[in-house]
């Protein structure tokens, strides 16, 4: 008896195994002079059966997908129709504005192209990309307005997702938010507050303190109380533009998922819905006012009002599009020289800010999710000021439990515990190799100490006293911070993990606090210092009081 266990051959470039039904084949079934032919013949018969089976499975899969698509088609059409109704006439107006923007930027490109043709160096390679080149795409985004400016800011903050030339060009989206003329601001104030401006405000500074993509801020003084305030005004037409743009993006996402069901595994529509809800919440100042009041109640209930504050809201002169708040006076938490002139210990101020913020994670309905230096101040009265509650987060107890374990593992550099925490936090249907995941995380976090955080020191001598003052400021490379965070997310996703939105918000804030620690308390370990209370002892029931 001769045995044949496995035979491997190649037909039309395909490799296939041959497993006989019985491991022992009778020798009489093999012609000694033509063994290869016999083996190959068996292989071809099996491959034919394999091909027929694969073809049948492919046909079944196609039929199944077609059936699913036909079942989902009415829902898709219903969604598109309902979204179009919700968008209304502004959708057609937005389309016209989009066409106008494309024509305008195309004209710029054609003019520059004709000039380049006359240049000895010829047409630059970037210009050959047309409107898809970084420069002209950024100009198009700026013309399209708030939604696309915010998208440009996202590109600028995601160097691991986009080419370097696009990341660099879209940095301008942070600096070039157009200023709305004061006459338009006054018109919005009259309309929203239902009366003349001078009946409410003693004075409104026509020059804005700040102008962002969706809002503009002016200093003012209230009539009667003479209280100094700031007025945050939603720019005209912004809400309509956001609704139209985000509805368009939603429809595109629905169609893409319909045409390619594999995309649905990435929850594209869910991501777009989350972005839409977040951005529309940001332009509703009644919600921001509620976020501020919730934070102020948290401070009061925890006995923290002498350590920190948020601006008082004046509801009688605030609406969905106008937010009037107490004006706080202070300096950003990165201005070391000014902070030192206000308080004796900048390190103590940092610890206060950390404890207040960590406490809010579980003891407040929402937490501040944008603590960059412009929103976190050392006030003149010695307290820490939290400003701008347009972006907030909400964290579930389950996510926070995993997050605490994650933070503890960062402090102790226990990367296997870190991997376990991230696995607990992330949704996955895969078996994750936690040891390999831990090694990858170690490689990422070992680079934290290599981040460039430049402390700029300058000296000045006063002419009257001849005294020399020294000031220091922390220059943070925002791109490196985003790259570090995105590396964690990218590696985690390679193991099939998808994190809730609050994880991203928490991580970004921790990176901000890490930068402040380097400047204000360089010898302090933010996550291990006994003076810093990470909210492990906070009770979720505390939220009920808000």
PDB file of N, CA and C in Angstrom, residues 336 346-348 350-351 354 449 455 513-532:
ATOM      1  N   UNK A 336       4.400  82.274  32.208  1.00  0.00           N
ATOM      2  CA  UNK A 336       5.041  82.046  33.504  1.00  0.00           C
ATOM      3  C   UNK A 336       5.384  83.345  34.221  1.00  0.00           C
ATOM      4  N   UNK A 346       3.371  79.199  41.132  1.00  0.00           N
ATOM      5  CA  UNK A 346       2.693  78.715  39.924  1.00  0.00           C
ATOM      6  C   UNK A 346       2.375  77.222  39.991  1.00  0.00           C
ATOM      7  N   UNK A 347       3.224  76.449  40.684  1.00  0.00           N
ATOM      8  CA  UNK A 347       2.974  75.013  40.821  1.00  0.00           C
ATOM      9  C   UNK A 347       1.669  74.755  41.560  1.00  0.00           C
ATOM     10  N   UNK A 348       1.393  75.534  42.588  1.00  0.00           N
ATOM     11  CA  UNK A 348       0.141  75.387  43.328  1.00  0.00           C
ATOM     12  C   UNK A 348      -1.056  75.701  42.436  1.00  0.00           C
ATOM     13  N   UNK A 350      -1.205  75.243  39.222  1.00  0.00           N
ATOM     14  CA  UNK A 350      -1.365  74.093  38.331  1.00  0.00           C
ATOM     15  C   UNK A 350      -2.083  72.947  39.051  1.00  0.00           C
ATOM     16  N   UNK A 351      -1.679  72.675  40.295  1.00  0.00           N
ATOM     17  CA  UNK A 351      -2.312  71.591  41.059  1.00  0.00           C
ATOM     18  C   UNK A 351      -3.796  71.888  41.275  1.00  0.00           C
ATOM     19  N   UNK A 354      -5.604  71.175  38.011  1.00  0.00           N
ATOM     20  CA  UNK A 354      -5.726  69.729  37.811  1.00  0.00           C
ATOM     21  C   UNK A 354      -6.816  69.126  38.687  1.00  0.00           C
ATOM     22  N   UNK A 449       8.717  62.023  26.157  1.00  0.00           N
ATOM     23  CA  UNK A 449       9.798  62.860  26.670  1.00  0.00           C
ATOM     24  C   UNK A 449      10.585  63.536  25.562  1.00  0.00           C
ATOM     25  N   UNK A 455      10.806  76.467  25.825  1.00  0.00           N
ATOM     26  CA  UNK A 455      10.554  77.552  26.766  1.00  0.00           C
ATOM     27  C   UNK A 455      11.349  78.766  26.300  1.00  0.00           C
ATOM     28  N   UNK A 513      -2.435  69.450  29.814  1.00  0.00           N
ATOM     29  CA  UNK A 513      -1.952  69.567  31.190  1.00  0.00           C
ATOM     30  C   UNK A 513      -0.493  69.106  31.307  1.00  0.00           C
ATOM     31  N   UNK A 514      -0.107  68.136  30.505  1.00  0.00           N
ATOM     32  CA  UNK A 514       1.290  67.710  30.503  1.00  0.00           C
ATOM     33  C   UNK A 514       2.202  68.858  30.077  1.00  0.00           C
ATOM     34  N   UNK A 515       1.759  69.638  29.089  1.00  0.00           N
ATOM     35  CA  UNK A 515       2.550  70.794  28.644  1.00  0.00           C
ATOM     36  C   UNK A 515       2.670  71.830  29.761  1.00  0.00           C
ATOM     37  N   UNK A 516       1.543  72.109  30.464  1.00  0.00           N
ATOM     38  CA  UNK A 516       1.564  73.101  31.537  1.00  0.00           C
ATOM     39  C   UNK A 516       2.484  72.643  32.665  1.00  0.00           C
ATOM     40  N   UNK A 517       2.477  71.336  32.951  1.00  0.00           N
ATOM     41  CA  UNK A 517       3.333  70.797  34.010  1.00  0.00           C
ATOM     42  C   UNK A 517       4.796  71.026  33.696  1.00  0.00           C
ATOM     43  N   UNK A 518       5.177  70.872  32.455  1.00  0.00           N
ATOM     44  CA  UNK A 518       6.580  71.064  32.060  1.00  0.00           C
ATOM     45  C   UNK A 518       7.052  72.489  32.311  1.00  0.00           C
ATOM     46  N   UNK A 519       6.135  73.442  32.189  1.00  0.00           N
ATOM     47  CA  UNK A 519       6.516  74.833  32.385  1.00  0.00           C
ATOM     48  C   UNK A 519       6.407  75.254  33.848  1.00  0.00           C
ATOM     49  N   UNK A 520       5.285  74.940  34.491  1.00  0.00           N
ATOM     50  CA  UNK A 520       5.003  75.456  35.829  1.00  0.00           C
ATOM     51  C   UNK A 520       5.556  74.586  36.949  1.00  0.00           C
ATOM     52  N   UNK A 521       5.699  73.291  36.700  1.00  0.00           N
ATOM     53  CA  UNK A 521       6.199  72.371  37.741  1.00  0.00           C
ATOM     54  C   UNK A 521       7.007  71.271  37.084  1.00  0.00           C
ATOM     55  N   UNK A 522       8.168  71.589  36.549  1.00  0.00           N
ATOM     56  CA  UNK A 522       8.925  70.616  35.751  1.00  0.00           C
ATOM     57  C   UNK A 522       9.366  69.377  36.513  1.00  0.00           C
ATOM     58  N   UNK A 523       9.414  69.444  37.832  1.00  0.00           N
ATOM     59  CA  UNK A 523       9.853  68.277  38.625  1.00  0.00           C
ATOM     60  C   UNK A 523       8.681  67.449  39.141  1.00  0.00           C
ATOM     61  N   UNK A 524       7.478  67.799  38.749  1.00  0.00           N
ATOM     62  CA  UNK A 524       6.298  67.115  39.261  1.00  0.00           C
ATOM     63  C   UNK A 524       5.822  66.053  38.275  1.00  0.00           C
ATOM     64  N   UNK A 525       5.446  64.877  38.799  1.00  0.00           N
ATOM     65  CA  UNK A 525       4.796  63.844  37.988  1.00  0.00           C
ATOM     66  C   UNK A 525       3.287  64.041  38.137  1.00  0.00           C
ATOM     67  N   UNK A 526       2.665  64.512  37.094  1.00  0.00           N
ATOM     68  CA  UNK A 526       1.261  64.914  37.151  1.00  0.00           C
ATOM     69  C   UNK A 526       0.341  63.804  37.659  1.00  0.00           C
ATOM     70  N   UNK A 527       0.618  62.563  37.282  1.00  0.00           N
ATOM     71  CA  UNK A 527      -0.275  61.456  37.602  1.00  0.00           C
ATOM     72  C   UNK A 527       0.114  60.705  38.873  1.00  0.00           C
ATOM     73  N   UNK A 528       1.275  61.012  39.432  1.00  0.00           N
ATOM     74  CA  UNK A 528       1.715  60.322  40.641  1.00  0.00           C
ATOM     75  C   UNK A 528       1.782  61.217  41.865  1.00  0.00           C
ATOM     76  N   UNK A 529       1.759  62.529  41.650  1.00  0.00           N
ATOM     77  CA  UNK A 529       1.875  63.456  42.774  1.00  0.00           C
ATOM     78  C   UNK A 529       0.680  63.295  43.717  1.00  0.00           C
ATOM     79  N   UNK A 530       0.957  63.152  45.017  1.00  0.00           N
ATOM     80  CA  UNK A 530      -0.087  62.909  46.009  1.00  0.00           C
ATOM     81  C   UNK A 530      -1.010  64.119  46.173  1.00  0.00           C
ATOM     82  N   UNK A 531      -0.578  65.269  45.728  1.00  0.00           N
ATOM     83  CA  UNK A 531      -1.420  66.466  45.848  1.00  0.00           C
ATOM     84  C   UNK A 531      -2.491  66.536  44.765  1.00  0.00           C
ATOM     85  N   UNK A 532      -2.336  65.710  43.747  1.00  0.00           N
ATOM     86  CA  UNK A 532      -3.304  65.680  42.642  1.00  0.00           C
ATOM     87  C   UNK A 532      -4.260  64.520  42.868  1.00  0.00           C
TER      88      UNK A 532
END
